[in-house]
PDB file of C-alpha atoms in Angstrom:
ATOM      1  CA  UNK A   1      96.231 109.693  95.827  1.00  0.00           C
ATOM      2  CA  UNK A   2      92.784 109.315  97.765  1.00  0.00           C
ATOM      3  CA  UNK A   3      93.373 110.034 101.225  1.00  0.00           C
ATOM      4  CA  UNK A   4      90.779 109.067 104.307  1.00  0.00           C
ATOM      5  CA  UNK A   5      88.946 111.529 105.991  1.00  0.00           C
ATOM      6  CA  UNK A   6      87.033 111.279 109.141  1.00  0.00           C
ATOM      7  CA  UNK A   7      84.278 114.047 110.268  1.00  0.00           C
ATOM      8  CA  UNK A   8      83.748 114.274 114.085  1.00  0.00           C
ATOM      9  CA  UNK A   9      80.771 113.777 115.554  1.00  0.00           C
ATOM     10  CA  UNK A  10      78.146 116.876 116.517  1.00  0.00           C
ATOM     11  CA  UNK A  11      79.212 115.734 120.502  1.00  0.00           C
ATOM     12  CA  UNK A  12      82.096 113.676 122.375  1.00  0.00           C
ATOM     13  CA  UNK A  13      80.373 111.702 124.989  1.00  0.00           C
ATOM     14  CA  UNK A  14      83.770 110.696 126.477  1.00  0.00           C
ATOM     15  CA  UNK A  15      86.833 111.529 127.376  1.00  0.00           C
ATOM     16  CA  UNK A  16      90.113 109.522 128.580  1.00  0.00           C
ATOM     17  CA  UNK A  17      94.191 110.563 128.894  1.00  0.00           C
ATOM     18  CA  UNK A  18      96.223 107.355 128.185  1.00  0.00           C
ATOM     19  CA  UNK A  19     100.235 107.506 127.826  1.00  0.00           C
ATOM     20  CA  UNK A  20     102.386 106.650 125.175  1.00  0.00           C
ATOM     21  CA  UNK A  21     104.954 103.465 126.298  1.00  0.00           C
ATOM     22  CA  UNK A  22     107.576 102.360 124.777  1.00  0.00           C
ATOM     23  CA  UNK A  23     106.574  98.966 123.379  1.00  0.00           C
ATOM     24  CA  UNK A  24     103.850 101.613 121.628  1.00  0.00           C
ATOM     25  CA  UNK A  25     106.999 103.281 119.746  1.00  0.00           C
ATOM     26  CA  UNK A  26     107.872 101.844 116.716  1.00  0.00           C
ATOM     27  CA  UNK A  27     111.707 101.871 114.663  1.00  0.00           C
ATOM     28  CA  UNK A  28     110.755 105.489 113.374  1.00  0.00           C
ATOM     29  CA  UNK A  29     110.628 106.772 116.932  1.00  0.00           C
ATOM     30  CA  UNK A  30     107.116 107.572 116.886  1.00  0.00           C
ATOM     31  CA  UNK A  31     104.126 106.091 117.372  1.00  0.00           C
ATOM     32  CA  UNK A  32     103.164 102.834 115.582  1.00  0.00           C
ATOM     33  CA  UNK A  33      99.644 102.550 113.344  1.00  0.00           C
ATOM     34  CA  UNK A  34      99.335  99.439 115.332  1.00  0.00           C
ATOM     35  CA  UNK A  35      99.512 100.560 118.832  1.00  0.00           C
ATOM     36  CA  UNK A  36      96.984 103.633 117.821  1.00  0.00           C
ATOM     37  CA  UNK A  37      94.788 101.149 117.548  1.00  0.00           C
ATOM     38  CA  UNK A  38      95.683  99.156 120.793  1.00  0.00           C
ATOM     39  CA  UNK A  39      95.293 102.439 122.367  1.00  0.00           C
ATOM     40  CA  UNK A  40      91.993 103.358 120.478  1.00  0.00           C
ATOM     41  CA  UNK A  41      90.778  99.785 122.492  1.00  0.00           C
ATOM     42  CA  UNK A  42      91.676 100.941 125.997  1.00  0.00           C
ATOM     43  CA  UNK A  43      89.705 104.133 125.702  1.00  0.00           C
ATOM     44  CA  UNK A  44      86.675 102.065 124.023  1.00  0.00           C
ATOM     45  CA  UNK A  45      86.565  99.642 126.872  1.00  0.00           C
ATOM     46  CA  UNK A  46      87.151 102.841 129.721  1.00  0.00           C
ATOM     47  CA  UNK A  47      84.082 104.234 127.307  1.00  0.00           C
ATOM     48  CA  UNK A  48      81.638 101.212 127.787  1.00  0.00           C
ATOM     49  CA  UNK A  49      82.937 100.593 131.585  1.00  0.00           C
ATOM     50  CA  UNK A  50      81.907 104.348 132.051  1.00  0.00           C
ATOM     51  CA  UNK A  51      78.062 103.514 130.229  1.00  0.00           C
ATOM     52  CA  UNK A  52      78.392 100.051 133.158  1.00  0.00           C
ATOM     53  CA  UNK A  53      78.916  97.827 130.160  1.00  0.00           C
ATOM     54  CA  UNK A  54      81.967  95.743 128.723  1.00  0.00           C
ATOM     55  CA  UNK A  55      82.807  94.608 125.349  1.00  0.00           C
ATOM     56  CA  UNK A  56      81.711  91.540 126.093  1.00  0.00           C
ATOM     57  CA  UNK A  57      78.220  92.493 127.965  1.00  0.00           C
ATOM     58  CA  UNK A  58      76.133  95.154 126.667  1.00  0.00           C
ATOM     59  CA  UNK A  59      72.623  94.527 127.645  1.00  0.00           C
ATOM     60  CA  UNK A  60      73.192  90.648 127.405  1.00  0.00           C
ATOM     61  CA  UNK A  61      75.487  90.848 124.180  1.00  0.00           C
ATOM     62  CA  UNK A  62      79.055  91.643 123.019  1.00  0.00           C
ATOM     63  CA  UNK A  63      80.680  93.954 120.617  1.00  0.00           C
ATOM     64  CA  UNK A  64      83.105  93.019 117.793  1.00  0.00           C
ATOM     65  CA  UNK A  65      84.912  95.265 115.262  1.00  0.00           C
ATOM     66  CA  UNK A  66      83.837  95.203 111.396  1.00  0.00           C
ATOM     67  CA  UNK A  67      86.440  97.808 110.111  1.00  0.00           C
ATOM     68  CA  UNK A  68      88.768 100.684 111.081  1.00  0.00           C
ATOM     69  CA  UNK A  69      89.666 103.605 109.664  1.00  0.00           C
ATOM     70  CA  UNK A  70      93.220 105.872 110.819  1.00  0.00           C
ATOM     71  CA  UNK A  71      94.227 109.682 109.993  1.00  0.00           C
ATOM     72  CA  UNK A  72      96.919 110.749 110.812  1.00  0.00           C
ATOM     73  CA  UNK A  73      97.505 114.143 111.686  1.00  0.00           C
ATOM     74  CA  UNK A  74     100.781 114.466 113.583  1.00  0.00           C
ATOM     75  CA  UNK A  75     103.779 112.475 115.412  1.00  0.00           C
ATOM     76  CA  UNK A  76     103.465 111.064 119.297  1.00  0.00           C
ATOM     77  CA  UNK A  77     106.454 110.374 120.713  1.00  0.00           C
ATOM     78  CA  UNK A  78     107.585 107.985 123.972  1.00  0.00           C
ATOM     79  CA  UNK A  79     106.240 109.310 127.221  1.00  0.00           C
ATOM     80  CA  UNK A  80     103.549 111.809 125.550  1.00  0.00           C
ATOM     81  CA  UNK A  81      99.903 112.127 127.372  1.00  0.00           C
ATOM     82  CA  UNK A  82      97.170 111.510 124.851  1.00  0.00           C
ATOM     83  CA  UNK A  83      93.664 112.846 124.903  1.00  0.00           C
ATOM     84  CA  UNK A  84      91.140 110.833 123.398  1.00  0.00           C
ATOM     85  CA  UNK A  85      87.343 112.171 122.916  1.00  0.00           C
ATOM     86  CA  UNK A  86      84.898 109.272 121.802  1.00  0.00           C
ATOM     87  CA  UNK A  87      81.500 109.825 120.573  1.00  0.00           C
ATOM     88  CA  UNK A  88      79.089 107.683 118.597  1.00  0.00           C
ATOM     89  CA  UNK A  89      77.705 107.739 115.114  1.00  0.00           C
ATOM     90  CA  UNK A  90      75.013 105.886 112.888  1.00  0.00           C
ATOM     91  CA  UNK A  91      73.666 104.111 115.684  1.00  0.00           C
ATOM     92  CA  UNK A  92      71.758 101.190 114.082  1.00  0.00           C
ATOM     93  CA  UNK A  93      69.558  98.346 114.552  1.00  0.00           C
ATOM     94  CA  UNK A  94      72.937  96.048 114.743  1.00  0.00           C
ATOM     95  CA  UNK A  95      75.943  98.091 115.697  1.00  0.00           C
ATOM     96  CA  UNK A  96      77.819 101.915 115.139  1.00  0.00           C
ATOM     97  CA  UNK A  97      80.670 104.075 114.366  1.00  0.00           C
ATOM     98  CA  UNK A  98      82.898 105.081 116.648  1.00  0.00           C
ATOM     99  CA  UNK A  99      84.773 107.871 116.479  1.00  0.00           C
ATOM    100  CA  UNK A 100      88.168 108.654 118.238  1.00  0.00           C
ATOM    101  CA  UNK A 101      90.059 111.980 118.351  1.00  0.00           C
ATOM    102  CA  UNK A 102      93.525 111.752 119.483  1.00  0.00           C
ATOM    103  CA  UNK A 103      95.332 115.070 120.772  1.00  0.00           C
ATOM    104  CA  UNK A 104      98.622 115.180 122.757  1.00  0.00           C
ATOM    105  CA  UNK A 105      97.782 116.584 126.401  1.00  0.00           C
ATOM    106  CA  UNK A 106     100.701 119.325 126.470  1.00  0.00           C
ATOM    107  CA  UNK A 107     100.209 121.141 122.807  1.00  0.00           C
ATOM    108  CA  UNK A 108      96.741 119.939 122.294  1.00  0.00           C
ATOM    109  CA  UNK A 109      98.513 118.741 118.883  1.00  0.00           C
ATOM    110  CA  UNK A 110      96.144 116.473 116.637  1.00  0.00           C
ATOM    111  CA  UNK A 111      97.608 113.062 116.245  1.00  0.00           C
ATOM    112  CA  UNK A 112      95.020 111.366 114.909  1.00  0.00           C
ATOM    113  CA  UNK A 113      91.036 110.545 113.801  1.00  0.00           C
ATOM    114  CA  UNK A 114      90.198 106.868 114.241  1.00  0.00           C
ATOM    115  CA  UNK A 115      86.805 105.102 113.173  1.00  0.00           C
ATOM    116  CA  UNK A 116      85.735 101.671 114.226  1.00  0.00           C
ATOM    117  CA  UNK A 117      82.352  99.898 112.678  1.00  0.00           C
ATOM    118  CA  UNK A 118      81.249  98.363 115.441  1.00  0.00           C
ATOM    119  CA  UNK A 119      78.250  95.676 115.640  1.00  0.00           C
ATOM    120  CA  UNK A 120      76.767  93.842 118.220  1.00  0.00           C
ATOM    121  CA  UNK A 121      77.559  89.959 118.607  1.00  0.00           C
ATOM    122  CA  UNK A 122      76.691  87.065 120.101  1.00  0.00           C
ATOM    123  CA  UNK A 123      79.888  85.148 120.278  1.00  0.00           C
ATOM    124  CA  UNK A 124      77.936  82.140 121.761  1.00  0.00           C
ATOM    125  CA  UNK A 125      76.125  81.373 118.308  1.00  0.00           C
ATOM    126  CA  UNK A 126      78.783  83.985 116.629  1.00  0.00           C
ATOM    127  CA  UNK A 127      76.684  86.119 114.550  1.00  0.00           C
ATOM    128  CA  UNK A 128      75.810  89.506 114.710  1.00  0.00           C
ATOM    129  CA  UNK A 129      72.726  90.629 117.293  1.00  0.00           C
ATOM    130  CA  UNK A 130      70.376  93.381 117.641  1.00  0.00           C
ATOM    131  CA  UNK A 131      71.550  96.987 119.317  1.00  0.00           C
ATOM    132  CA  UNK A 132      70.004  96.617 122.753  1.00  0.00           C
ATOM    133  CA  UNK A 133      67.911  98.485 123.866  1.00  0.00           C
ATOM    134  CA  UNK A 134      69.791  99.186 127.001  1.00  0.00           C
ATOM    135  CA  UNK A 135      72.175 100.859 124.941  1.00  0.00           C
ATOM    136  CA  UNK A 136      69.918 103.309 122.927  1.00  0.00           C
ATOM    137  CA  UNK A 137      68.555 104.220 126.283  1.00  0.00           C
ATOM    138  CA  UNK A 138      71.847 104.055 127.661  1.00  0.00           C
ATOM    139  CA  UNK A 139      73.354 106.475 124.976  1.00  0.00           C
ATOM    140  CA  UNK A 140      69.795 109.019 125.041  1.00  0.00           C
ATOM    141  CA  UNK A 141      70.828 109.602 128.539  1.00  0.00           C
ATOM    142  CA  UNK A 142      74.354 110.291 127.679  1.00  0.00           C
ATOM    143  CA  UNK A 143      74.040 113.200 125.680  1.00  0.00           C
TER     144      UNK A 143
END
């Protein structure tokens, strides 16, 4: 059976703590693949509000997901602390990859690698939009 993996980036450019709730758990007792995701979201947007953008204003355009991609590594559980470290791959002319690496804050336990393809997007003529330059500069500064 082919199984994904995701390689993390040369540098994290962020880092967040979000907590595992309860509508997060699923009827295994552990964390759903859906609310990794949900969670993936909050530290993307605490990412971009960190950079003084939004998902829906970065340089005068918005961001929209193409694909995802989840490995699991390991079992969260209600009430756990997660760490997430974002950082940025393959910048290019119309979006990137992010990458998410999700450790629980007591253990430092992997729980998971997430990547998102995401491209820029003007939702007012919906279709996809140039990487602004904001952002390159934006990111340059970053690292």
């Amino acid at each position: 059976m082919s199984r994904i993996h995701i390689e993390p980036p040369e540098h994290w450019l962020f880092h967040t703590r979000i907590s595992v709730h309860i509508g997060d758990i699923n009827y295994g007792n552990h964390l759903a693949n859906d609310a990794v995701l949900r969670l993936c979201h909050e530290a993307r947007l605490r990412l971009l509000a960190s950079l003084g953008f939004s998902e829906m204003d970065v340089g005068g355009t918005g961001l929209i997901m193409l694909d995802a991609a989840l490995q699991f590594q390991g079992q969260s559980f209600y009430g756990d602390e997660l760490d997430f470290d974002l950082g940025i791959i393959g910048l290019s002319n119309t979006g990137f990859s992010l990458i998410y690496r999700i450790r629980r804050a007591n253990d430092g336990a992997a729980i998971a690698m997430v990547k998102t393809g995401m491209a820029f997007f003007n939702y007012q003529r919906q279709r996809i939009s140039r990487t602004p330059e904001i952002f390159r500069n934006t990111l340059a500064q970053s690292y």
